[in-house]
Amino acid sequence: NVVIHLIHIVSEQAELNAFESVIVVGLQLLGNVCVDFRIGQDKVWTLLYPNLLCNLLCAQSAAITEACHMILHNCTVRQPDKMMLVCTNEQLVDALWSGILTDHSYQEWELFLLEHVITGGYIHILYPILEVDHNQLHLVLLDCVLEKLGNDSSFCTEPLQPKEDTPPSQLSTGDVMFLAERLQYSLSSVTGNAVGHVESCKSIKRLLQLINMLSVQSNDLKLLQQMPGLLESAVGFLQVLCIQDGTIDSARNVANLRDSSAPEILHSSNSPLYGLKRDLIRLLGNLCYKHRKCQDKMRHLGAVTIILNQLNIDNTNPYIQQWSVWAIRNICDGNEENQEIIKALENRGMADKEASLAGLKLEVGDDGKLRAKR
């Protein structure tokens, strides 16, 4: 009580930085008292939360802020009720999480708090609050989750087959379901031209990467496969993108095509639209892995031929061919109806428009091999 009373008096001084060392020492003492000591945790929490903590976090002092982070971590270990308050109190969210997620240096206690949110099952609590009027900090939180899970280059050429013996992910079931539902909602909200939904695509891109990472885990994949709306929304958004680039009805080599009238954002590797088709196909392929209902749903939605049309070269979607092959494999595995769709395809000749522009003529020899001639 004496230490907290002293900190309270000093924190009200106009020249707070002049008493920085006194405040830091006092906070460090309180943080140490809280370690594995429930009575100490409760007492410190009662006296500091929320006003004094928020005032100290806004003190513009890195040392004071770090000491507050230590107290918050030590007070919330194995105390979900307190951690819930840390994630929901609007005043504390502004003072704490806005500072942590804006500062990308991430000091020791900041990392501990972030790990607590990510692995403790609080993503579904904090994310919606950050999504509303917090300068897109929800995107930074998704980046932190990606980093925690090991990140995803998304340029892997070899699809990863889900395995029964894979360890569970570090996310809680509630958080996995929340992220999947958030992705489903975001995908469904995009209609018409995706270029007009750039802000939505920023979160879609990150959520897709996360869900694709989770879908490699057998337990998480089973959860995702029980969400028919996720597959339907992914197919719907894939259709939007394919209509946009002209691959909805036929395969098309778009490696070097560049419509001068199209916005630059369609071609930049930094664009939130970059790689979205590939990541959608990856998700659809994983959802169909040994799952008859998802396989049949793909057929009913007309998505089999759409994915077949993506077996081309596309600089804005690296390795889309490989992921399309993986998806077709999973869609047709043990599903004769889907296999019949491919068997029924007719040979309509070669789509050699781009070859002719390059001065080449494509021919199929008697041996069935493709040859290019000038």
Coordinates of C-alpha atoms in Angstrom, one line a residue:
N1 CA 0.0 0.0 0.0
V2 CA 2.8 2.4 0.8
V3 CA 4.6 1.8 -2.5
I4 CA 1.4 2.2 -4.5
H5 CA 0.5 5.4 -2.5
L6 CA 3.9 6.8 -3.3
I7 CA 3.6 6.0 -7.0
H8 CA 0.2 7.5 -7.1
I9 CA 1.5 10.8 -5.5
V10 CA 4.5 11.0 -7.8
S11 CA 2.5 10.1 -11.0
E12 CA 0.4 13.2 -10.4
Q13 CA 3.4 15.5 -10.6
A14 CA 3.6 17.7 -13.7
E15 CA 7.3 16.7 -14.3
L16 CA 6.7 13.0 -14.2
N17 CA 10.0 12.1 -15.9
A18 CA 11.9 13.7 -13.0
F19 CA 10.6 11.0 -10.8
E20 CA 11.0 8.2 -13.4
S21 CA 13.6 6.1 -11.4
V22 CA 11.4 6.2 -8.2
I23 CA 8.3 5.0 -10.1
V24 CA 10.2 2.3 -12.0
V25 CA 11.8 0.9 -8.8
G26 CA 8.4 0.9 -7.1
L27 CA 6.7 -0.8 -10.1
Q28 CA 9.4 -3.4 -10.3
L29 CA 9.0 -4.2 -6.6
L30 CA 5.2 -4.6 -7.2
G31 CA 5.8 -6.8 -10.2
N32 CA 8.1 -9.1 -8.2
V33 CA 5.5 -9.4 -5.4
C34 CA 3.0 -10.7 -7.9
V35 CA 5.1 -13.6 -9.1
D36 CA 3.2 -16.8 -8.3
F37 CA 1.5 -15.1 -5.4
R38 CA -2.3 -14.9 -5.8
I39 CA -2.9 -12.6 -2.8
G40 CA -0.2 -10.2 -4.0
Q41 CA -1.7 -10.3 -7.6
D42 CA -5.2 -9.4 -6.3
K43 CA -4.0 -6.6 -4.1
V44 CA -1.8 -4.9 -6.7
W45 CA -4.5 -5.3 -9.3
T46 CA -7.2 -3.7 -7.1
L47 CA -5.0 -0.7 -6.4
L48 CA -3.6 -0.1 -9.9
Y49 CA -6.4 -1.1 -12.3
P50 CA -7.4 0.6 -14.4
N51 CA -6.8 4.4 -13.9
L52 CA -3.3 4.4 -12.4
L53 CA -2.1 1.8 -14.9
C54 CA -3.5 3.8 -17.8
N55 CA -1.9 7.0 -16.5
L56 CA 1.5 5.3 -16.1
L57 CA 1.3 3.7 -19.6
C58 CA 0.7 7.1 -21.1
A59 CA 3.7 8.6 -19.3
Q60 CA 5.9 8.6 -22.4
S61 CA 8.6 6.7 -20.5
A62 CA 9.9 3.5 -22.0
A63 CA 11.2 2.3 -18.5
I64 CA 7.8 3.0 -16.8
T65 CA 5.9 1.3 -19.7
E66 CA 8.1 -1.8 -19.5
A67 CA 7.6 -2.0 -15.7
C68 CA 3.8 -1.8 -16.2
H69 CA 3.9 -4.6 -18.8
M70 CA 5.7 -6.7 -16.3
I71 CA 3.0 -6.1 -13.7
L72 CA 0.2 -6.8 -16.2
H73 CA 1.8 -10.1 -17.2
N74 CA 2.5 -11.2 -13.7
C75 CA -1.0 -10.3 -12.5
T76 CA -2.8 -12.1 -15.3
V77 CA -0.8 -15.4 -15.3
R78 CA -3.4 -18.1 -14.6
Q79 CA -6.0 -15.5 -13.9
P80 CA -8.3 -15.4 -17.0
D81 CA -10.7 -12.9 -15.4
K82 CA -8.0 -10.3 -15.2
M83 CA -6.7 -11.1 -18.7
M84 CA -10.2 -10.6 -20.0
L85 CA -10.3 -7.1 -18.5
V86 CA -6.9 -6.3 -20.1
C87 CA -8.4 -7.2 -23.5
T88 CA -11.8 -5.5 -23.1
N89 CA -11.3 -2.4 -21.1
E90 CA -11.4 0.4 -23.7
Q91 CA -9.2 2.7 -21.7
L92 CA -6.6 0.0 -21.2
V93 CA -6.8 -1.2 -24.8
D94 CA -6.0 2.3 -26.0
A95 CA -3.1 2.8 -23.5
L96 CA -1.7 -0.8 -23.7
W97 CA -2.3 -2.5 -26.9
S98 CA -2.1 0.5 -29.1
G99 CA 1.4 1.1 -27.8
I100 CA 2.5 -2.5 -28.1
L101 CA 1.2 -3.1 -31.6
T102 CA 2.4 0.2 -32.9
D103 CA 5.9 -0.3 -31.6
H104 CA 7.3 -3.2 -33.7
S105 CA 10.5 -3.5 -31.6
Y106 CA 8.6 -5.7 -29.1
Q107 CA 10.5 -5.8 -25.7
E108 CA 10.5 -8.8 -23.5
W109 CA 7.4 -8.2 -21.5
E110 CA 5.5 -7.0 -24.6
L111 CA 6.2 -10.4 -26.1
F112 CA 5.0 -12.2 -23.0
L113 CA 1.7 -10.3 -23.2
L114 CA 1.3 -11.0 -26.9
E115 CA 2.0 -14.7 -26.4
H116 CA -0.5 -14.7 -23.6
V117 CA -3.2 -13.3 -25.9
I118 CA -2.3 -15.7 -28.8
T119 CA -1.8 -19.0 -26.9
G120 CA -4.3 -18.2 -24.1
G121 CA -7.4 -18.0 -26.3
Y122 CA -8.0 -14.3 -26.3
I123 CA -7.7 -13.5 -30.0
H124 CA -11.5 -13.6 -30.4
I125 CA -11.8 -11.1 -27.5
L126 CA -9.2 -8.5 -28.6
Y127 CA -9.5 -8.7 -32.4
P128 CA -13.0 -7.2 -32.7
I129 CA -12.1 -4.3 -30.4
L130 CA -9.0 -3.5 -32.4
E131 CA -10.9 -3.8 -35.6
V132 CA -13.1 -0.8 -34.7
D133 CA -11.4 2.6 -34.8
H134 CA -7.9 1.5 -33.8
N135 CA -6.0 2.4 -37.0
Q136 CA -6.0 -1.2 -38.4
L137 CA -4.2 -2.6 -35.4
H138 CA -6.2 -5.8 -35.9
L139 CA -4.0 -6.4 -39.0
V140 CA -0.9 -6.0 -36.8
L141 CA -2.3 -8.6 -34.4
L142 CA -2.8 -11.0 -37.3
D143 CA 0.8 -10.5 -38.3
C144 CA 1.9 -11.3 -34.7
V145 CA -0.2 -14.5 -34.8
L146 CA 1.4 -15.5 -38.1
E147 CA 4.9 -14.8 -36.7
K148 CA 4.1 -16.8 -33.6
L149 CA 2.9 -19.8 -35.6
G150 CA 6.1 -19.8 -37.6
N151 CA 4.9 -17.5 -40.4
D152 CA 4.1 -18.7 -43.9
S153 CA 6.0 -17.8 -47.0
S154 CA 3.0 -18.9 -49.2
F155 CA 5.5 -19.7 -51.9
C156 CA 5.9 -23.3 -51.0
T157 CA 5.9 -25.4 -54.2
E158 CA 5.1 -28.7 -52.4
P159 CA 1.7 -28.8 -50.8
L160 CA 1.7 -30.2 -47.3
Q161 CA -0.5 -33.2 -46.7
P162 CA -2.4 -33.1 -43.4
K163 CA -1.1 -35.8 -41.1
E164 CA -2.9 -37.5 -38.2
D165 CA 0.1 -37.3 -35.9
T166 CA 0.7 -33.5 -36.3
P167 CA 0.7 -31.7 -32.9
P168 CA -2.2 -29.4 -32.2
S169 CA -1.7 -25.7 -33.1
Q170 CA -1.0 -23.2 -30.5
L171 CA -4.4 -21.5 -30.9
S172 CA -7.4 -22.5 -28.9
T173 CA -10.4 -24.1 -30.6
G174 CA -12.4 -20.9 -30.0
D175 CA -9.8 -18.7 -31.7
V176 CA -9.5 -21.1 -34.7
M177 CA -13.3 -21.0 -35.2
F178 CA -13.4 -17.2 -34.7
L179 CA -10.7 -16.7 -37.3
A180 CA -12.4 -19.0 -39.8
E181 CA -15.7 -17.3 -39.2
R182 CA -14.1 -13.9 -39.7
L183 CA -12.5 -15.1 -42.9
Q184 CA -15.9 -16.4 -44.1
Y185 CA -17.6 -13.1 -43.4
S186 CA -14.9 -11.1 -45.0
L187 CA -14.9 -13.2 -48.2
S188 CA -18.7 -13.0 -48.4
S189 CA -18.6 -9.2 -48.1
V190 CA -16.6 -8.8 -51.3
T191 CA -18.8 -8.5 -54.4
G192 CA -18.1 -7.1 -57.8
N193 CA -14.6 -5.9 -58.5
A194 CA -12.1 -6.8 -55.8
V195 CA -10.1 -3.7 -56.5
G196 CA -12.9 -1.7 -54.8
H197 CA -12.4 -3.7 -51.6
V198 CA -8.7 -3.2 -51.0
E199 CA -9.1 -2.6 -47.3
S200 CA -11.1 -5.8 -46.9
C201 CA -8.5 -7.7 -48.9
K202 CA -5.8 -6.7 -46.4
S203 CA -7.4 -8.7 -43.6
I204 CA -8.5 -11.5 -46.1
K205 CA -4.9 -12.0 -47.1
R206 CA -3.7 -12.5 -43.6
L207 CA -6.7 -14.5 -42.5
L208 CA -6.2 -16.8 -45.5
Q209 CA -2.5 -17.4 -44.6
L210 CA -3.5 -18.2 -41.0
I211 CA -6.3 -20.6 -41.9
N212 CA -4.1 -22.3 -44.5
M213 CA -1.4 -22.8 -41.9
L214 CA -4.0 -24.2 -39.5
S215 CA -5.5 -26.5 -42.1
V216 CA -2.3 -28.6 -42.1
Q217 CA -3.1 -29.6 -38.5
S218 CA -5.4 -32.6 -38.6
N219 CA -7.5 -31.4 -35.6
D220 CA -7.9 -27.9 -36.9
L221 CA -8.7 -29.2 -40.4
K222 CA -11.6 -31.2 -39.1
L223 CA -13.0 -28.1 -37.5
L224 CA -12.7 -26.1 -40.7
Q225 CA -14.3 -28.9 -42.8
Q226 CA -17.4 -28.7 -40.6
M227 CA -18.0 -25.1 -41.8
P228 CA -19.7 -25.4 -45.2
G229 CA -20.1 -21.7 -45.3
L230 CA -16.3 -21.3 -45.4
L231 CA -15.9 -23.3 -48.5
E232 CA -18.9 -21.6 -50.2
S233 CA -17.5 -18.1 -49.4
A234 CA -14.1 -19.1 -50.7
V235 CA -15.5 -20.4 -54.0
G236 CA -17.6 -17.2 -54.3
F237 CA -14.5 -14.9 -53.8
L238 CA -12.5 -17.1 -56.2
Q239 CA -15.2 -16.5 -58.8
V240 CA -14.9 -12.8 -58.3
L241 CA -11.2 -12.8 -58.9
C242 CA -11.5 -15.1 -61.9
I243 CA -14.1 -12.9 -63.5
Q244 CA -11.8 -10.0 -62.9
D245 CA -8.8 -11.6 -64.8
G246 CA -10.8 -13.6 -67.4
T247 CA -10.1 -17.1 -66.2
I248 CA -13.6 -17.9 -65.1
D249 CA -14.6 -19.8 -68.3
S250 CA -11.2 -20.9 -69.8
A251 CA -7.6 -21.3 -69.0
R252 CA -5.4 -18.4 -69.9
N253 CA -1.7 -17.7 -69.7
V254 CA -1.6 -14.5 -67.8
A255 CA 2.2 -14.5 -67.1
N256 CA 3.0 -11.5 -69.2
L257 CA -0.5 -10.0 -69.8
R258 CA -0.8 -6.6 -68.4
D259 CA -3.9 -4.5 -69.2
S260 CA -2.7 -0.9 -69.4
S261 CA -6.1 0.2 -68.2
A262 CA -6.0 -2.0 -65.1
P263 CA -4.9 -0.4 -61.8
E264 CA -1.3 -0.9 -60.8
I265 CA -2.4 -2.6 -57.6
L266 CA -3.3 -5.7 -59.5
H267 CA 0.3 -6.2 -60.5
S268 CA 2.3 -5.1 -57.4
S269 CA 3.7 -7.9 -55.2
N270 CA 2.9 -5.6 -52.2
S271 CA -0.8 -5.5 -53.2
P272 CA -3.3 -7.2 -50.8
L273 CA -4.6 -8.9 -54.0
Y274 CA -1.3 -10.5 -54.8
G275 CA -1.5 -14.3 -54.4
L276 CA -5.1 -14.3 -53.3
K277 CA -6.2 -16.8 -56.0
R278 CA -3.4 -19.1 -55.1
D279 CA -4.2 -19.0 -51.4
L280 CA -7.9 -19.6 -52.0
I281 CA -7.2 -22.6 -54.1
R282 CA -4.8 -23.9 -51.4
L283 CA -7.6 -23.5 -48.8
L284 CA -10.2 -25.3 -51.1
G285 CA -7.8 -28.1 -51.7
N286 CA -7.1 -28.6 -48.0
L287 CA -10.8 -28.5 -47.2
C288 CA -11.5 -31.3 -49.7
Y289 CA -8.8 -33.5 -48.3
K290 CA -10.5 -36.9 -47.6
H291 CA -13.8 -35.1 -47.0
R292 CA -16.7 -36.3 -49.3
K293 CA -19.1 -33.5 -48.4
C294 CA -16.6 -30.8 -49.3
Q295 CA -15.7 -32.6 -52.5
D296 CA -19.4 -32.8 -53.5
K297 CA -20.0 -29.2 -52.6
M298 CA -17.2 -28.2 -55.0
R299 CA -19.0 -30.0 -57.8
H300 CA -22.4 -28.5 -57.0
L301 CA -20.9 -25.0 -56.9
G302 CA -19.2 -25.5 -60.3
A303 CA -15.8 -25.0 -58.8
V304 CA -14.0 -28.0 -60.3
T305 CA -13.7 -26.4 -63.8
I306 CA -12.8 -23.0 -62.3
I307 CA -9.8 -24.6 -60.6
L308 CA -8.9 -26.5 -63.8
N309 CA -8.8 -23.1 -65.5
Q310 CA -6.1 -22.0 -63.1
L311 CA -3.5 -24.5 -64.4
N312 CA -1.6 -21.7 -66.0
I313 CA 1.2 -19.3 -65.4
D314 CA 0.3 -16.2 -63.4
N315 CA 2.9 -13.9 -62.1
T316 CA 0.5 -12.4 -59.6
N317 CA -0.2 -15.8 -58.1
P318 CA 3.1 -17.7 -57.9
Y319 CA 2.8 -21.5 -57.8
I320 CA -0.9 -21.4 -58.6
Q321 CA -0.4 -24.4 -60.9
Q322 CA 1.0 -26.6 -58.2
W323 CA -1.8 -25.7 -55.7
S324 CA -4.4 -26.2 -58.4
V325 CA -3.0 -29.7 -59.1
W326 CA -3.1 -30.4 -55.4
A327 CA -6.7 -29.1 -55.1
I328 CA -7.9 -31.2 -58.1
R329 CA -6.2 -34.3 -56.6
N330 CA -8.1 -33.8 -53.3
I331 CA -11.4 -32.9 -55.0
C332 CA -11.3 -36.1 -57.1
D333 CA -9.8 -38.5 -54.6
G334 CA -12.3 -41.3 -54.2
N335 CA -15.1 -39.3 -55.8
E336 CA -16.2 -40.8 -59.1
E337 CA -18.7 -38.0 -59.9
N338 CA -15.9 -35.4 -59.8
Q339 CA -13.6 -37.6 -61.8
E340 CA -16.3 -37.8 -64.5
I341 CA -16.2 -34.0 -64.9
I342 CA -12.6 -34.3 -66.0
K343 CA -13.2 -37.3 -68.1
A344 CA -16.0 -35.5 -69.9
L345 CA -13.8 -32.6 -70.9
E346 CA -13.5 -32.1 -74.7
N347 CA -10.3 -31.2 -76.6
R348 CA -11.0 -27.7 -78.1
G349 CA -7.5 -27.2 -79.4
M350 CA -4.8 -25.0 -78.0
A351 CA -5.2 -21.5 -76.5
D352 CA -2.3 -20.1 -78.5
K353 CA -3.2 -16.5 -78.6
E354 CA -0.2 -15.4 -76.5
A355 CA 2.1 -17.8 -78.4
S356 CA 1.1 -16.2 -81.7
L357 CA 1.8 -12.7 -80.3
A358 CA 5.3 -14.0 -79.6
G359 CA 5.7 -15.2 -83.2
L360 CA 5.3 -18.9 -82.3
K361 CA 3.0 -21.5 -83.7
L362 CA 1.9 -24.4 -81.5
E363 CA 1.4 -27.9 -82.9
V364 CA 0.6 -31.3 -81.4
G365 CA 2.7 -34.0 -83.0
D366 CA 1.6 -37.6 -83.7
D367 CA 3.2 -38.6 -80.5
G368 CA 1.0 -36.2 -78.6
K369 CA 3.8 -33.9 -77.6
L370 CA 3.5 -30.1 -77.9
R371 CA 5.9 -28.3 -80.2
A372 CA 6.5 -24.6 -80.8
K373 CA 7.6 -23.4 -84.2
R374 CA 8.4 -19.9 -85.6

